[in-house]
PDB file of C-alpha atoms and ligand atoms in Angstrom:
ATOM      1  CA  UNK A 196       7.300  15.567  -4.238  1.00 45.00           C
ATOM      2  CA  UNK A 197       4.020  15.247  -2.366  1.00 71.00           C
ATOM      3  CA  UNK A 198       3.890  15.061   1.402  1.00 93.00           C
ATOM      4  CA  UNK A 199       2.291  11.650   1.116  1.00 98.00           C
ATOM      5  CA  UNK A 200       5.178  10.302  -0.929  1.00 98.00           C
ATOM      6  CA  UNK A 201       7.658  11.850   1.513  1.00 98.00           C
ATOM      7  CA  UNK A 202       5.912   9.926   4.286  1.00 98.00           C
ATOM      8  CA  UNK A 203       6.165   6.698   2.286  1.00 99.00           C
ATOM      9  CA  UNK A 204       9.888   7.208   1.682  1.00 98.00           C
ATOM     10  CA  UNK A 205      10.414   7.880   5.401  1.00 98.00           C
ATOM     11  CA  UNK A 206       8.491   4.707   6.304  1.00 99.00           C
ATOM     12  CA  UNK A 207      10.598   2.727   3.819  1.00 99.00           C
ATOM     13  CA  UNK A 208      13.658   3.514   5.962  1.00 98.00           C
ATOM     14  CA  UNK A 209      12.160   1.257   8.640  1.00 98.00           C
ATOM     15  CA  UNK A 210      11.606  -1.702   6.322  1.00 99.00           C
ATOM     16  CA  UNK A 211      12.695  -5.027   7.793  1.00 98.00           C
ATOM     17  CA  UNK A 212      13.701  -6.888   4.638  1.00 98.00           C
ATOM     18  CA  UNK A 213      16.823  -8.974   5.428  1.00 98.00           C
ATOM     19  CA  UNK A 214      15.704 -11.816   3.134  1.00 98.00           C
ATOM     20  CA  UNK A 215      14.681  -9.999  -0.049  1.00 98.00           C
ATOM     21  CA  UNK A 216      16.586  -6.755   0.510  1.00 98.00           C
ATOM     22  CA  UNK A 217      13.570  -5.193  -1.225  1.00 98.00           C
ATOM     23  CA  UNK A 218      12.494  -2.278   0.936  1.00 98.00           C
ATOM     24  CA  UNK A 219       8.989  -0.894   0.506  1.00 99.00           C
ATOM     25  CA  UNK A 220       7.275   2.093   2.080  1.00 99.00           C
ATOM     26  CA  UNK A 221       3.601   3.020   2.001  1.00 99.00           C
ATOM     27  CA  UNK A 222       1.553   5.977   3.180  1.00 99.00           C
ATOM     28  CA  UNK A 223      -2.243   5.854   3.262  1.00 99.00           C
ATOM     29  CA  UNK A 224      -4.217   9.090   3.451  1.00 98.00           C
ATOM     30  CA  UNK A 225      -7.718   9.369   4.905  1.00 98.00           C
ATOM     31  CA  UNK A 226     -10.377  11.679   3.484  1.00 98.00           C
ATOM     32  CA  UNK A 227      -9.862  13.949   6.512  1.00 97.00           C
ATOM     33  CA  UNK A 228      -6.137  14.222   5.833  1.00 98.00           C
ATOM     34  CA  UNK A 229      -4.604  11.798   8.312  1.00 98.00           C
ATOM     35  CA  UNK A 230      -1.637   9.752   7.091  1.00 98.00           C
ATOM     36  CA  UNK A 231      -0.860   6.193   8.191  1.00 98.00           C
ATOM     37  CA  UNK A 232       2.475   4.747   7.116  1.00 99.00           C
ATOM     38  CA  UNK A 233       3.841   1.231   6.781  1.00 99.00           C
ATOM     39  CA  UNK A 234       6.902  -0.704   5.674  1.00 99.00           C
ATOM     40  CA  UNK A 235       7.340  -4.352   4.770  1.00 99.00           C
ATOM     41  CA  UNK A 236       8.214  -6.616   7.693  1.00 98.00           C
ATOM     42  CA  UNK A 237       9.761  -9.942   6.722  1.00 98.00           C
ATOM     43  CA  UNK A 238      10.102 -13.114   8.751  1.00 98.00           C
ATOM     44  CA  UNK A 239      12.408 -16.167   8.653  1.00 98.00           C
ATOM     45  CA  UNK A 240       9.203 -18.089   8.005  1.00 98.00           C
ATOM     46  CA  UNK A 241       8.845 -16.251   4.700  1.00 98.00           C
ATOM     47  CA  UNK A 242       5.095 -16.634   4.354  1.00 97.00           C
ATOM     48  CA  UNK A 243       4.551 -14.549   7.483  1.00 98.00           C
ATOM     49  CA  UNK A 244       5.981 -11.481   5.760  1.00 98.00           C
ATOM     50  CA  UNK A 245       3.625  -8.515   5.677  1.00 98.00           C
ATOM     51  CA  UNK A 246       3.686  -5.951   2.867  1.00 98.00           C
ATOM     52  CA  UNK A 247       4.084  -2.229   3.503  1.00 99.00           C
ATOM     53  CA  UNK A 248       0.576  -1.513   2.190  1.00 99.00           C
ATOM     54  CA  UNK A 249      -1.042  -3.923   4.621  1.00 98.00           C
ATOM     55  CA  UNK A 250       0.920  -2.566   7.582  1.00 99.00           C
ATOM     56  CA  UNK A 251      -0.320   0.940   6.723  1.00 99.00           C
ATOM     57  CA  UNK A 252      -3.871  -0.316   6.237  1.00 98.00           C
ATOM     58  CA  UNK A 253      -3.972  -2.271   9.503  1.00 98.00           C
ATOM     59  CA  UNK A 254      -2.560   0.691  11.405  1.00 98.00           C
ATOM     60  CA  UNK A 255      -5.269   2.916   9.925  1.00 98.00           C
ATOM     61  CA  UNK A 256      -8.117   0.487  10.553  1.00 98.00           C
ATOM     62  CA  UNK A 257      -6.962  -0.203  14.099  1.00 98.00           C
ATOM     63  CA  UNK A 258      -6.942   3.543  14.800  1.00 98.00           C
ATOM     64  CA  UNK A 259     -10.542   3.829  13.644  1.00 98.00           C
ATOM     65  CA  UNK A 260      -9.994   5.262  10.146  1.00 98.00           C
ATOM     66  CA  UNK A 261     -12.540   4.069   7.568  1.00 98.00           C
ATOM     67  CA  UNK A 262     -12.536   6.581   4.688  1.00 98.00           C
ATOM     68  CA  UNK A 263      -9.527   6.770   2.422  1.00 98.00           C
ATOM     69  CA  UNK A 264      -8.380   9.018  -0.395  1.00 98.00           C
ATOM     70  CA  UNK A 265      -5.082   7.651  -1.778  1.00 98.00           C
ATOM     71  CA  UNK A 266      -2.021   5.573  -1.009  1.00 99.00           C
ATOM     72  CA  UNK A 267       1.620   6.116  -1.948  1.00 98.00           C
ATOM     73  CA  UNK A 268       3.887   3.083  -2.488  1.00 98.00           C
ATOM     74  CA  UNK A 269       7.630   3.536  -2.908  1.00 98.00           C
ATOM     75  CA  UNK A 270      10.631   1.278  -3.504  1.00 98.00           C
ATOM     76  CA  UNK A 271      14.190   1.517  -4.763  1.00 98.00           C
ATOM     77  CA  UNK A 272      13.380  -0.523  -7.872  1.00 98.00           C
ATOM     78  CA  UNK A 273      13.844   1.016 -11.318  1.00 98.00           C
ATOM     79  CA  UNK A 274      10.404  -0.127 -12.426  1.00 98.00           C
ATOM     80  CA  UNK A 275       7.624   1.266 -10.259  1.00 98.00           C
ATOM     81  CA  UNK A 276       6.054  -1.184  -7.787  1.00 98.00           C
ATOM     82  CA  UNK A 277       2.286  -1.703  -7.714  1.00 98.00           C
ATOM     83  CA  UNK A 278       0.652  -3.478  -4.746  1.00 98.00           C
ATOM     84  CA  UNK A 279       0.708  -7.293  -4.829  1.00 98.00           C
ATOM     85  CA  UNK A 280      -2.495  -9.224  -5.467  1.00 98.00           C
ATOM     86  CA  UNK A 281      -3.309  -9.794  -1.800  1.00 98.00           C
ATOM     87  CA  UNK A 282      -2.871  -6.098  -1.009  1.00 98.00           C
ATOM     88  CA  UNK A 283      -5.032  -5.126  -3.999  1.00 98.00           C
ATOM     89  CA  UNK A 284      -7.873  -7.205  -2.606  1.00 98.00           C
ATOM     90  CA  UNK A 285      -7.572  -5.625   0.840  1.00 98.00           C
ATOM     91  CA  UNK A 286      -7.142  -2.085  -0.479  1.00 98.00           C
ATOM     92  CA  UNK A 287     -10.220  -2.548  -2.659  1.00 98.00           C
ATOM     93  CA  UNK A 288     -12.318  -3.856   0.222  1.00 97.00           C
ATOM     94  CA  UNK A 289     -11.301  -1.177   2.702  1.00 98.00           C
ATOM     95  CA  UNK A 290     -10.559   1.797   0.454  1.00 98.00           C
ATOM     96  CA  UNK A 291     -12.456   1.247  -2.807  1.00 98.00           C
ATOM     97  CA  UNK A 292     -11.454   3.118  -5.944  1.00 98.00           C
ATOM     98  CA  UNK A 293      -8.587   5.158  -4.489  1.00 98.00           C
ATOM     99  CA  UNK A 294      -5.559   6.374  -6.431  1.00 98.00           C
ATOM    100  CA  UNK A 295      -2.299   4.491  -5.947  1.00 98.00           C
ATOM    101  CA  UNK A 296       0.715   6.784  -6.327  1.00 98.00           C
ATOM    102  CA  UNK A 297       3.875   4.842  -7.124  1.00 98.00           C
ATOM    103  CA  UNK A 298       7.372   6.265  -6.792  1.00 98.00           C
ATOM    104  CA  UNK A 299      11.008   5.240  -6.739  1.00 98.00           C
ATOM    105  CA  UNK A 300      14.349   6.668  -5.708  1.00 98.00           C
ATOM    106  CA  UNK A 301      15.133   7.687  -9.309  1.00 97.00           C
ATOM    107  CA  UNK A 302      12.249  10.145  -9.157  1.00 97.00           C
ATOM    108  CA  UNK A 303       9.854   8.171 -11.363  1.00 98.00           C
ATOM    109  CA  UNK A 304       6.182   8.717 -10.501  1.00 98.00           C
ATOM    110  CA  UNK A 305       2.918   7.217 -11.732  1.00 98.00           C
ATOM    111  CA  UNK A 306      -0.633   7.267 -10.419  1.00 98.00           C
ATOM    112  CA  UNK A 307      -3.054   4.474 -11.161  1.00 98.00           C
ATOM    113  CA  UNK A 308      -6.533   3.856  -9.772  1.00 98.00           C
ATOM    114  CA  UNK A 309      -7.534   0.708  -7.897  1.00 98.00           C
ATOM    115  CA  UNK A 310     -10.252   0.164 -10.516  1.00 98.00           C
ATOM    116  CA  UNK A 311      -7.499  -0.428 -13.067  1.00 98.00           C
ATOM    117  CA  UNK A 312      -5.367  -2.531 -10.715  1.00 98.00           C
ATOM    118  CA  UNK A 313      -8.219  -4.842  -9.717  1.00 98.00           C
ATOM    119  CA  UNK A 314     -10.924  -4.871 -12.379  1.00 98.00           C
ATOM    120  CA  UNK A 315     -14.072  -6.859 -11.700  1.00 97.00           C
ATOM    121  CA  UNK A 316     -13.049  -7.390  -8.085  1.00 97.00           C
ATOM    122  CA  UNK A 317     -14.630  -9.872  -5.723  1.00 96.00           C
ATOM    123  CA  UNK A 318     -16.053  -8.011  -2.746  1.00 95.00           C
ATOM    124  CA  UNK A 319     -19.063  -7.815  -0.433  1.00 94.00           C
ATOM    125  CA  UNK A 320     -21.331  -7.153  -3.436  1.00 94.00           C
ATOM    126  CA  UNK A 321     -20.699 -10.741  -4.484  1.00 96.00           C
ATOM    127  CA  UNK A 322     -21.856 -12.129  -1.149  1.00 97.00           C
ATOM    128  CA  UNK A 323     -25.529 -11.227  -1.587  1.00 94.00           C
TER     129      UNK A 323
HETATM  130  N1  THU B 544       6.304  -6.071  -0.881  1.00 86.43           N
HETATM  131  C1  THU B 544       5.600  -5.032  -0.346  1.00 86.43           C
HETATM  132  O1  THU B 544       5.777  -4.675   0.827  1.00 86.43           O
HETATM  133  N2  THU B 544       4.691  -4.398  -1.127  1.00 86.43           N
HETATM  134  C2  THU B 544       4.528  -4.619  -2.457  1.00 86.43           C
HETATM  135  O2  THU B 544       3.737  -3.936  -3.095  1.00 86.43           O
HETATM  136  C3  THU B 544       5.296  -5.682  -3.122  1.00 86.43           C
HETATM  137  C4  THU B 544       6.079  -6.566  -2.221  1.00 86.43           C
HETATM  138  C5  THU B 544       7.343  -6.695  -0.067  1.00 86.43           C
HETATM  139  C6  THU B 544       7.077  -8.091   0.423  1.00 86.43           C
HETATM  140  C7  THU B 544       8.490  -8.603   0.621  1.00 86.43           C
HETATM  141  O3  THU B 544       8.967  -8.191   1.878  1.00 86.43           O
HETATM  142  C8  THU B 544       9.298  -7.898  -0.441  1.00 86.43           C
HETATM  143  O4  THU B 544       8.528  -6.766  -0.845  1.00 86.43           O
HETATM  144  C9  THU B 544       9.618  -8.746  -1.647  1.00 86.43           C
HETATM  145  O5  THU B 544       8.466  -9.320  -2.198  1.00 86.43           O
END
């Protein structure tokens, strides 16, 4: 198991998911090898919930990181969990065509690129 996925599994332990009981961990790696982790944080006002990927991304951005290599996303679900639509948009805008490494507690692993997860994305190129 990669170090990045280990970090995502460790972050998942901190998930605050009392409403869905669906715990997610993420670990985002910068091109210079730093790792920023995140877990999902739910709220009684459900719409305020923040996904694990976004927590990792906001931590990284707020610490000054701007260049990213890959992200690991892990859950306990039998089918591997790709980032939700909102997270895909944000990952594309901040990280571009990075690999997304998905894993679960059964040991299943799959890597997919953001280009495949969000084809023909809307981004700053569309604003000109
Ligand atoms: N969730 C994530 O953190 N990341 C994903 O990729 C999918 C969904 C969270 C949001 C919510 O807390 C729970 O999983 C169920 O949707």
